Short mmCIF file of C-alpha atoms in Angstrom, two decimals:
data_model
loop_
_atom_site.label_atom_id
_atom_site.label_comp_id
_atom_site.label_asym_id
_atom_site.label_seq_id
_atom_site.Cartn_x
_atom_site.Cartn_y
_atom_site.Cartn_z
CA MET Q 1 -8.02 2.92 22.65
CA THR Q 2 -8.39 3.83 19.00
CA ALA Q 3 -7.98 7.35 17.69
CA VAL Q 4 -10.13 6.74 14.60
CA ARG Q 5 -13.78 5.67 14.45
CA THR Q 6 -15.59 4.37 11.38
CA ASP Q 7 -19.33 4.18 10.80
CA GLU Q 8 -20.49 2.24 7.75
CA ARG Q 9 -23.84 3.24 6.27
CA GLN Q 10 -26.20 1.06 4.27
CA ASP Q 11 -25.81 3.22 1.16
CA GLY Q 12 -22.13 2.34 0.73
CA VAL Q 13 -20.90 5.45 2.53
CA VAL Q 14 -18.39 5.35 5.39
CA LEU Q 15 -17.98 8.10 7.98
CA VAL Q 16 -14.41 8.31 9.32
CA THR Q 17 -13.96 10.36 12.50
CA ILE Q 18 -10.65 11.40 14.01
CA ASP Q 19 -11.46 10.91 17.68
CA ARG Q 20 -8.97 12.91 19.73
CA PRO Q 21 -11.08 15.90 20.82
CA HIS Q 22 -8.88 16.43 23.91
CA ARG Q 23 -6.01 17.25 21.50
CA ARG Q 24 -8.23 19.04 18.93
CA ASN Q 25 -7.77 15.93 16.76
CA ALA Q 26 -4.07 16.62 16.32
CA LEU Q 27 -2.33 13.98 14.25
CA ASP Q 28 0.22 12.06 16.28
CA PRO Q 29 2.08 9.19 14.55
CA GLN Q 30 -0.25 6.56 15.99
CA THR Q 31 -3.36 8.36 14.69
CA VAL Q 32 -1.77 8.72 11.26
CA ALA Q 33 -0.89 5.02 11.26
CA GLU Q 34 -4.48 4.14 12.19
CA LEU Q 35 -5.78 6.33 9.37
CA HIS Q 36 -3.43 4.50 6.98
CA THR Q 37 -4.99 1.22 8.09
CA VAL Q 38 -8.55 2.53 7.74
CA PHE Q 39 -8.03 3.91 4.25
CA ALA Q 40 -6.07 0.86 3.10
CA ASP Q 41 -9.07 -1.25 4.17
CA ILE Q 42 -11.50 1.07 2.37
CA ALA Q 43 -9.41 0.89 -0.82
CA GLY Q 44 -9.76 -2.90 -0.85
CA ARG Q 45 -13.53 -2.95 -0.40
CA PRO Q 46 -15.42 -2.15 -3.62
CA GLU Q 47 -18.76 -2.13 -1.78
CA ILE Q 48 -17.66 1.12 -0.14
CA ARG Q 49 -18.61 3.84 -2.58
CA ALA Q 50 -17.75 7.15 -0.89
CA VAL Q 51 -16.13 8.43 2.31
CA VAL Q 52 -16.75 11.35 4.66
CA ILE Q 53 -13.99 12.35 7.07
CA THR Q 54 -14.44 14.67 10.04
CA GLY Q 55 -13.17 15.35 13.53
CA ALA Q 56 -14.75 14.72 16.93
CA GLY Q 57 -15.69 17.70 19.05
CA SER Q 58 -15.15 21.28 17.92
CA ALA Q 59 -12.09 20.86 15.65
CA PHE Q 60 -11.44 19.07 12.38
CA SER Q 61 -7.71 18.71 13.03
CA ALA Q 62 -5.14 21.03 14.55
CA GLY Q 63 -2.44 19.39 12.45
CA ALA Q 64 0.64 17.55 13.66
CA ASP Q 65 0.62 16.81 17.38
CA LEU Q 66 3.68 18.76 18.52
CA LYS Q 67 3.45 17.28 22.02
CA SER Q 68 3.68 13.66 20.91
CA THR Q 69 6.87 11.66 21.51
CA PRO Q 70 8.23 8.38 20.09
CA GLU Q 71 7.08 6.71 23.31
CA ASP Q 72 3.47 7.51 22.39
CA PHE Q 73 3.77 5.15 19.44
CA ASP Q 74 3.33 1.89 21.32
CA ARG Q 75 0.52 0.05 19.56
CA THR Q 76 0.34 -2.02 16.36
CA GLU Q 77 2.54 -0.54 13.66
CA ALA Q 78 0.55 -0.09 10.48
CA THR Q 79 3.11 0.84 7.83
CA PRO Q 80 6.83 0.41 7.10
CA THR Q 81 7.29 4.11 7.84
CA ALA Q 82 5.55 3.66 11.17
CA ALA Q 83 7.94 0.82 11.94
CA LEU Q 84 10.86 3.08 11.09
CA LEU Q 85 9.45 5.76 13.34
CA GLY Q 86 9.31 3.35 16.24
CA ALA Q 87 12.85 2.10 15.60
CA ALA Q 88 14.59 5.37 14.72
CA THR Q 89 17.10 6.61 17.27
CA SER Q 90 18.18 9.97 15.87
CA GLU Q 91 15.97 13.03 15.86
CA LEU Q 92 16.57 13.51 12.13
CA ALA Q 93 15.47 9.95 11.32
CA ARG Q 94 12.35 10.25 13.48
CA THR Q 95 11.42 13.58 11.93
CA MET Q 96 11.82 12.21 8.41
CA ALA Q 97 9.83 9.08 9.25
CA ALA Q 98 7.00 11.13 10.78
CA GLN Q 99 7.00 13.46 7.75
CA GLU Q 100 6.79 10.55 5.31
CA LEU Q 101 4.12 8.79 7.38
CA MET Q 102 1.77 11.77 7.25
CA ALA Q 103 2.53 12.84 3.68
CA SER Q 104 1.96 9.33 2.36
CA LEU Q 105 -1.40 9.22 4.18
CA PHE Q 106 -2.59 12.31 2.35
CA GLU Q 107 -1.38 10.86 -0.94
CA ARG Q 108 -3.27 7.65 -0.16
CA ILE Q 109 -6.47 9.62 0.44
CA HIS Q 110 -6.05 11.68 -2.71
CA ARG Q 111 -5.42 8.59 -4.83
CA LEU Q 112 -8.18 6.53 -3.20
CA ARG Q 113 -10.61 5.03 -5.70
CA GLN Q 114 -13.57 6.29 -3.67
CA PRO Q 115 -14.27 10.03 -3.47
CA VAL Q 116 -13.55 11.57 -0.06
CA ILE Q 117 -15.52 14.49 1.40
CA ALA Q 118 -14.06 16.54 4.24
CA ALA Q 119 -16.76 17.70 6.67
CA VAL Q 120 -14.80 20.54 8.28
CA ASN Q 121 -16.37 21.07 11.69
CA GLY Q 122 -13.80 23.47 13.15
CA ALA Q 123 -10.13 24.35 12.93
CA ALA Q 124 -8.26 22.74 10.02
CA VAL Q 125 -4.75 24.14 10.24
CA GLY Q 126 -1.28 22.89 9.40
CA GLY Q 127 -1.50 19.18 8.71
CA GLY Q 128 -5.25 19.36 9.26
CA PHE Q 129 -5.46 21.92 6.45
CA ALA Q 130 -3.33 19.67 4.21
CA LEU Q 131 -5.69 16.79 5.00
CA THR Q 132 -8.70 18.76 3.75
CA LEU Q 133 -6.80 19.65 0.57
CA ALA Q 134 -6.14 15.96 -0.13
CA CYS Q 135 -9.89 15.29 -0.13
CA ASP Q 136 -12.00 15.68 -3.26
CA ILE Q 137 -14.72 17.91 -1.78
CA ARG Q 138 -14.84 20.16 1.29
CA ILE Q 139 -17.98 21.22 3.16
CA ALA Q 140 -17.62 23.45 6.22
CA CYS Q 141 -19.63 24.84 9.09
CA PRO Q 142 -19.44 28.60 9.90
CA GLU Q 143 -17.07 27.89 12.79
CA ALA Q 144 -14.48 26.24 10.53
CA THR Q 145 -11.10 27.88 10.04
CA PHE Q 146 -8.24 27.07 7.69
CA GLY Q 147 -4.58 27.92 7.48
CA ALA Q 148 -1.17 26.86 6.18
CA VAL Q 149 0.52 27.94 9.38
CA PHE Q 150 3.90 26.18 9.23
CA ILE Q 151 5.61 29.36 8.07
CA ARG Q 152 4.79 30.90 11.47
CA HIS Q 153 7.02 28.30 13.10
CA GLY Q 154 10.16 28.84 11.05
CA VAL Q 155 9.63 26.19 8.39
CA SER Q 156 8.22 26.23 4.89
CA ALA Q 157 4.48 26.38 4.30
CA CYS Q 158 5.12 23.94 1.44
CA ASP Q 159 4.24 20.81 3.38
CA MET Q 160 2.20 17.62 3.11
CA GLY Q 161 1.05 18.39 -0.44
CA THR Q 162 -0.16 21.92 0.33
CA SER Q 163 2.02 23.54 -2.34
CA TYR Q 164 0.61 21.07 -4.88
CA HIS Q 165 -3.07 21.09 -4.03
CA LEU Q 166 -3.76 24.65 -2.93
CA PRO Q 167 -2.71 26.48 -6.15
CA ARG Q 168 -4.79 24.05 -8.17
CA LEU Q 169 -7.84 24.67 -5.99
CA VAL Q 170 -7.73 28.45 -5.50
CA GLY Q 171 -5.12 29.69 -8.01
CA ALA Q 172 -1.39 30.34 -7.65
CA SER Q 173 -1.61 33.98 -6.54
CA ARG Q 174 -4.22 33.31 -3.87
CA ALA Q 175 -2.27 30.29 -2.67
CA ALA Q 176 0.92 32.35 -2.48
CA GLU Q 177 -0.77 34.94 -0.29
CA LEU Q 178 -2.21 32.34 2.06
CA MET Q 179 1.02 30.36 2.34
CA LEU Q 180 3.40 33.31 2.66
CA THR Q 181 1.35 35.03 5.36
CA GLY Q 182 0.33 31.87 7.18
CA ARG Q 183 -2.87 33.60 8.15
CA VAL Q 184 -5.90 31.69 9.37
CA PHE Q 185 -9.08 32.37 7.39
CA ASP Q 186 -12.71 31.58 8.01
CA ALA Q 187 -15.41 29.51 6.34
CA GLU Q 188 -16.88 32.52 4.52
CA GLU Q 189 -13.59 33.23 2.77
CA ALA Q 190 -13.03 29.52 2.08
CA LEU Q 191 -16.37 29.41 0.27
CA ARG Q 192 -15.72 32.66 -1.59
CA ILE Q 193 -12.37 31.52 -2.99
CA GLY Q 194 -13.73 28.12 -4.00
CA LEU Q 195 -11.90 26.02 -1.44
CA THR Q 196 -15.19 24.69 -0.06
CA VAL Q 197 -18.41 23.95 -1.91
CA ASP Q 198 -20.86 24.85 0.85
CA THR Q 199 -21.20 26.25 4.36
CA VAL Q 200 -23.91 24.73 6.54
CA PRO Q 201 -24.75 24.94 10.25
CA ALA Q 202 -22.67 22.66 12.43
CA THR Q 203 -25.76 20.70 13.41
CA ASN Q 204 -26.38 19.83 9.74
CA LEU Q 205 -22.77 19.38 8.63
CA ILE Q 206 -22.40 15.61 8.87
CA ASP Q 207 -25.85 14.91 7.42
CA THR Q 208 -25.10 17.28 4.52
CA ALA Q 209 -21.75 15.61 3.81
CA LEU Q 210 -23.28 12.13 4.06
CA ALA Q 211 -26.09 13.14 1.71
CA LYS Q 212 -23.53 14.41 -0.81
CA ALA Q 213 -21.59 11.15 -0.46
CA ALA Q 214 -24.80 9.15 -1.01
CA GLU Q 215 -25.54 11.23 -4.11
CA ILE Q 216 -22.14 10.21 -5.49
CA ALA Q 217 -22.57 6.59 -4.40
CA ALA Q 218 -25.80 6.32 -6.40
CA HIS Q 219 -23.82 6.36 -9.65
CA SER Q 220 -22.00 3.53 -11.41
CA PRO Q 221 -18.98 2.41 -9.32
CA LEU Q 222 -16.67 2.38 -12.34
CA ALA Q 223 -17.95 5.74 -13.59
CA VAL Q 224 -17.26 7.36 -10.21
CA TRP Q 225 -13.81 5.80 -9.98
CA MET Q 226 -12.84 6.85 -13.50
CA THR Q 227 -14.28 10.34 -13.03
CA LYS Q 228 -12.21 10.94 -9.90
CA GLU Q 229 -9.05 9.44 -11.37
CA THR Q 230 -9.30 11.18 -14.74
CA LEU Q 231 -10.24 14.53 -13.20
CA TRP Q 232 -7.17 14.70 -10.98
CA GLN Q 233 -4.85 13.30 -13.65
CA ASN Q 234 -6.03 15.91 -16.12
CA VAL Q 235 -5.38 18.71 -13.63
CA ASP Q 236 -1.76 17.94 -14.52
CA ALA Q 237 -2.34 17.28 -18.22
CA PRO Q 238 0.35 19.00 -20.32
CA SER Q 239 -2.15 19.87 -23.06
CA LEU Q 240 -5.78 19.64 -24.08
CA ARG Q 241 -4.79 16.88 -26.51
CA HIS Q 242 -3.44 14.75 -23.66
CA ALA Q 243 -6.57 15.37 -21.61
CA LEU Q 244 -8.88 14.47 -24.48
CA ASP Q 245 -6.96 11.29 -25.24
CA LEU Q 246 -7.27 10.14 -21.64
CA GLU Q 247 -10.96 11.06 -21.54
CA ASN Q 248 -11.67 9.22 -24.80
CA ARG Q 249 -9.98 6.03 -23.64
CA THR Q 250 -11.72 6.19 -20.29
CA GLN Q 251 -15.15 6.66 -21.87
CA VAL Q 252 -14.66 3.77 -24.26
CA MET Q 253 -13.48 1.52 -21.42
CA CYS Q 254 -16.52 2.46 -19.31
CA THR Q 255 -18.95 1.57 -22.13
CA ALA Q 256 -17.61 -1.99 -22.09
CA THR Q 257 -19.35 -2.70 -18.78
CA GLY Q 258 -22.83 -2.41 -20.27
CA ASP Q 259 -23.84 0.21 -17.71
CA LEU Q 260 -24.45 2.80 -20.42
CA HIS Q 261 -26.93 0.61 -22.32
CA ALA Q 262 -28.64 -0.40 -19.08
CA SER Q 263 -28.97 3.24 -18.08
CA PHE Q 264 -30.51 4.22 -21.42
CA ALA Q 265 -32.92 1.30 -21.18
CA ALA Q 266 -33.92 2.30 -17.64
CA PHE Q 267 -34.45 5.88 -18.82
CA ARG Q 268 -36.80 4.70 -21.58
CA ASP Q 269 -38.67 2.45 -19.14
CA HIS Q 270 -38.84 5.10 -16.41
CA SER Q 271 -37.07 2.71 -14.05
CA THR Q 272 -33.88 2.83 -11.97
CA SER Q 273 -30.71 1.47 -13.50
CA ARG Q 274 -28.83 -1.26 -11.61
CA TRP Q 275 -25.09 -0.78 -11.86
CA LYS Q 276 -22.60 -3.60 -12.18
CA PRO Q 277 -20.21 -3.93 -9.24
CA LEU Q 278 -16.50 -3.45 -9.66
#
């Protein structure tokens, strides 16, 4: 039995669904390893242009599966960290391996060439919250909830990239309040503070996210890749000069494909431009 389902669409969009509704899509090591495999495959397939990730049932992801045990990890090992997790004998080694397995997944998603949209269909707390933060865009239904809740359990709320992503998305002061209180907040607040870009009824959530992904996929593959990469790199730019230098080099590189001239020609001819593949 697989914990992750994929549905490839004709427009170059892939829908990835965490399929553990009986556990509110909690992320046990095997599920994380399967997600590693799925996103590694997506990264190597240039025909895939954008990704939507969601959860089955009424939750996006309740975070780390606290009820999982090393014995649950009994299928194909997908990463070196997963192999370590299966072989580790001490509790400290297993905890570190599980931490690295999940954190490296979120880094993989954030650094993926293709943009990733989180369709948040319910609770996204703990590791599930960190997963949404690693995505490029978040769209939620009214029933969605969010929270960096680790601090409630005696450990730091700085976990799985949360302390990196959240201040950059909502500001340092807002992030501090959310992380220090560990409170769970709703979709209305998420939209108001800029964490999500839209709130739509649950029945329309997946279609809305897929439509947004298709809108992105309609653009030049290289332009989308370079926009995502340059955007997130320049979030950390030490100065405007550094950001402009990276933008200038990226723009010049993109013009070398001929897509810009083809687009201008299509505009003059009132036709649709055909982009070159990667």
